[in-house]
Every structure is written in C-alpha cells, then in structure tokens.
Short mmCIF file of C-alpha atoms in Angstrom, two decimals:
data_model
loop_
_atom_site.label_atom_id
_atom_site.label_comp_id
_atom_site.label_asym_id
_atom_site.label_seq_id
_atom_site.Cartn_x
_atom_site.Cartn_y
_atom_site.Cartn_z
CA MET P 16 19.45 -113.60 81.82
CA LYS P 17 23.59 -113.85 80.15
CA PHE P 18 23.16 -110.85 78.15
CA ALA P 19 22.47 -109.10 81.02
CA SER P 20 24.86 -110.22 83.35
CA LEU P 21 27.81 -108.89 79.97
CA PHE P 22 25.82 -105.53 79.72
CA SER P 23 26.38 -104.95 83.48
CA ILE P 24 29.87 -105.83 83.75
CA GLY P 25 30.53 -104.00 80.39
CA LEU P 26 29.01 -101.09 82.22
CA LEU P 27 30.56 -101.02 84.79
CA SER P 28 34.49 -101.72 83.32
CA PHE P 29 32.89 -98.44 81.17
CA SER P 30 32.38 -96.18 84.62
CA ALA P 31 35.69 -97.61 86.20
CA CYS P 32 37.40 -96.27 82.72
CA LEU P 33 35.35 -92.83 83.06
CA ILE P 34 36.19 -92.48 87.63
CA ALA P 35 39.52 -93.64 86.85
CA PRO P 36 41.23 -91.09 85.27
CA SER P 37 39.92 -88.03 87.09
CA THR P 38 41.17 -89.99 91.11
CA THR P 39 44.72 -90.55 89.87
CA ARG P 40 47.84 -88.28 88.54
CA MET P 41 48.75 -87.77 84.62
CA ALA P 42 52.16 -89.16 84.62
CA SER P 43 55.09 -86.92 82.75
CA ALA P 44 57.55 -87.63 81.08
CA GLN P 45 61.30 -87.86 81.87
CA CYS P 46 63.62 -85.16 80.93
CA VAL P 47 65.65 -86.37 78.12
CA MET P 48 69.39 -84.75 76.39
CA THR P 49 70.63 -86.34 72.98
CA ASP P 50 74.09 -85.86 70.76
CA VAL P 51 74.55 -86.91 68.26
CA GLY P 52 78.01 -86.10 66.44
CA GLN P 53 79.82 -88.26 63.89
CA GLN P 54 83.40 -87.75 63.25
CA ALA P 55 84.47 -89.86 59.92
CA THR P 56 87.53 -89.60 57.18
CA ILE P 57 87.83 -90.43 54.14
CA SER P 58 91.41 -90.45 53.07
CA GLY P 59 94.85 -91.67 51.68
CA SER P 60 96.45 -91.08 54.65
CA ARG P 61 97.20 -94.31 57.10
CA ARG P 62 97.44 -92.37 60.48
CA PRO P 63 94.54 -92.10 62.33
CA THR P 64 92.27 -88.62 62.50
CA ASP P 65 93.46 -87.00 65.77
CA ARG P 66 90.04 -86.28 67.23
CA THR P 67 88.09 -84.86 70.01
CA ASN P 68 84.57 -85.11 70.82
CA ASN P 69 83.81 -83.17 74.31
CA VAL P 70 80.33 -83.72 75.53
CA ASN P 71 78.83 -81.53 78.78
CA MET P 72 75.54 -82.87 79.39
CA GLN P 73 73.90 -81.12 82.85
CA SER P 74 70.67 -80.52 84.12
CA GLN P 75 69.93 -78.92 87.79
CA GLY P 76 67.52 -80.09 89.66
CA PRO P 77 63.79 -82.66 89.23
CA CYS P 78 63.22 -82.19 85.50
CA THR P 79 59.88 -83.36 83.53
CA GLY P 80 59.21 -83.06 80.10
CA ASN P 81 61.71 -81.41 78.53
CA SER P 82 64.18 -82.50 76.25
CA ILE P 83 67.40 -81.10 74.40
CA THR P 84 68.58 -82.99 71.31
CA THR P 85 71.96 -81.73 69.36
CA THR P 86 73.42 -83.14 65.95
CA GLY P 87 76.71 -82.46 63.93
CA GLU P 88 79.15 -84.36 61.35
CA GLN P 89 82.48 -83.98 60.34
CA LEU P 90 83.45 -85.18 57.26
CA GLN P 91 87.00 -85.04 56.03
CA GLN P 92 87.65 -86.99 52.40
CA GLY P 93 90.37 -86.78 49.98
CA GLY P 94 93.75 -85.48 50.89
CA THR P 95 97.06 -87.59 52.20
CA ALA P 96 97.56 -86.08 55.67
CA PRO P 97 96.32 -87.30 58.37
CA ALA P 98 93.27 -85.03 59.47
CA VAL P 99 92.24 -82.90 63.29
CA GLN P 100 88.78 -83.01 64.02
CA ARG P 101 87.41 -81.26 67.46
CA ARG P 102 83.99 -81.29 68.01
CA GLU P 103 82.90 -79.47 71.74
CA VAL P 104 79.43 -79.95 73.05
CA ASN P 105 77.55 -78.17 75.88
CA GLN P 106 74.20 -78.97 77.04
CA VAL P 107 72.13 -77.58 80.11
CA ILE P 108 68.87 -78.81 80.92
CA GLN P 109 66.77 -77.77 84.00
CA GLY P 110 62.99 -77.07 84.69
CA GLY P 111 59.85 -78.66 86.05
CA SER P 112 58.98 -80.15 89.13
CA ASP P 113 58.70 -84.45 90.04
CA GLY P 114 55.38 -83.81 87.79
CA GLY P 115 53.46 -84.43 90.67
CA THR P 116 54.10 -87.68 90.56
CA GLY P 117 56.28 -87.75 94.19
CA VAL P 118 59.47 -89.41 92.67
CA THR P 119 62.14 -87.40 91.36
CA THR P 120 64.65 -89.05 88.72
CA PRO P 121 67.34 -88.62 87.13
CA THR P 122 67.59 -87.43 83.43
CA VAL P 123 68.23 -89.60 80.90
CA ARG P 124 71.44 -88.41 78.51
CA VAL P 125 72.41 -90.35 75.38
CA ARG P 126 75.15 -89.92 73.43
CA VAL P 127 75.21 -91.48 69.91
CA ASN P 128 79.20 -90.60 68.52
CA PRO P 129 80.14 -92.94 65.68
CA LYS P 130 83.67 -92.55 64.59
CA ALA P 131 85.62 -93.47 61.39
CA ASP P 132 89.16 -93.51 59.78
CA VAL P 133 88.08 -94.97 55.85
CA PHE P 134 91.38 -95.76 53.89
CA ASN P 135 91.01 -95.07 50.14
CA PRO P 136 93.88 -96.19 47.34
CA ALA P 137 92.09 -94.19 45.28
CA ASP P 138 94.02 -90.35 47.10
CA ASP P 139 97.12 -92.29 48.37
CA PRO P 140 99.42 -91.37 45.99
CA ASN P 141 101.56 -94.17 46.39
CA ASN P 142 99.35 -96.72 44.70
CA PRO P 143 100.76 -97.94 41.90
CA VAL P 144 97.61 -97.56 39.90
CA ASN P 145 97.61 -93.75 40.26
CA ARG P 146 101.15 -93.78 39.63
CA ILE P 147 100.58 -95.45 36.13
CA GLN P 148 97.81 -93.01 35.76
CA GLY P 149 99.90 -89.60 36.43
CA GLN P 150 97.74 -88.39 39.54
#
C-alpha cells in the first residue's frame, strides 16, 4: 500500500514537471552593461596623477538578453614627473523586448574603475640610496 502511494505521488510530481514548462512563459535575462578600467601609476613622483575616466552608458527602450563589456588598463611606470591619464568610454545598448514577461526593468550598469598612485623610492632622484649609487 505504501509503495503504491509513493509511486502515485512520484508519478504526479513528474507529470507536473512535464506540463509546467508548456504552460509558463520563458524567462529572459536582463540587459547588462559592464565597464572595467584600471588606471595606475608607479613612479618617483609624490604628486597625484592627473586622471579622468569618463564612462557614458546609454540604453534605449526595453532590453532583454543583450550585454556589452569594455575593458581598459592605463599603467604609467617609472619617472618623476606626474602622470596624465585620460579614458573615454561610450556604450550604447538597445534591442529586445520585455522578454514576454510584461515587465520592463532598467538595464543593469556595472562600473569597476580602480585608481592607484604608488610611490616608488627607487625612481626618486632625491632618495639618498639613489645618489650613492650614482643614479
């Protein structure tokens, strides 16, 4: 008796799995815009780097299932003069629909833009160690 009940429940659960996908709408992923841009300076300059990082992200209308990613790295190494770093990014994404869900949500925007100034005494001409070694 117990086996027949368990078998019936199992068969009913399996049937629900087969029927459910045909009666429900399929979900679609949201559109995603990502920018990863690193700006770094490793030098003997004690002055901060003059840097800009302008990221323009635009999405038009409802958007489903699209993605865009930009990456960039600016690294200045050595020297004693302050560095200048400029970065311009323009992203535009469009297309798709509400994915058949009837719900429109905004495009997801992700910006990862670390900046770092690292003083390196080995590049500093005023470092006493460098003067002794004739650098």
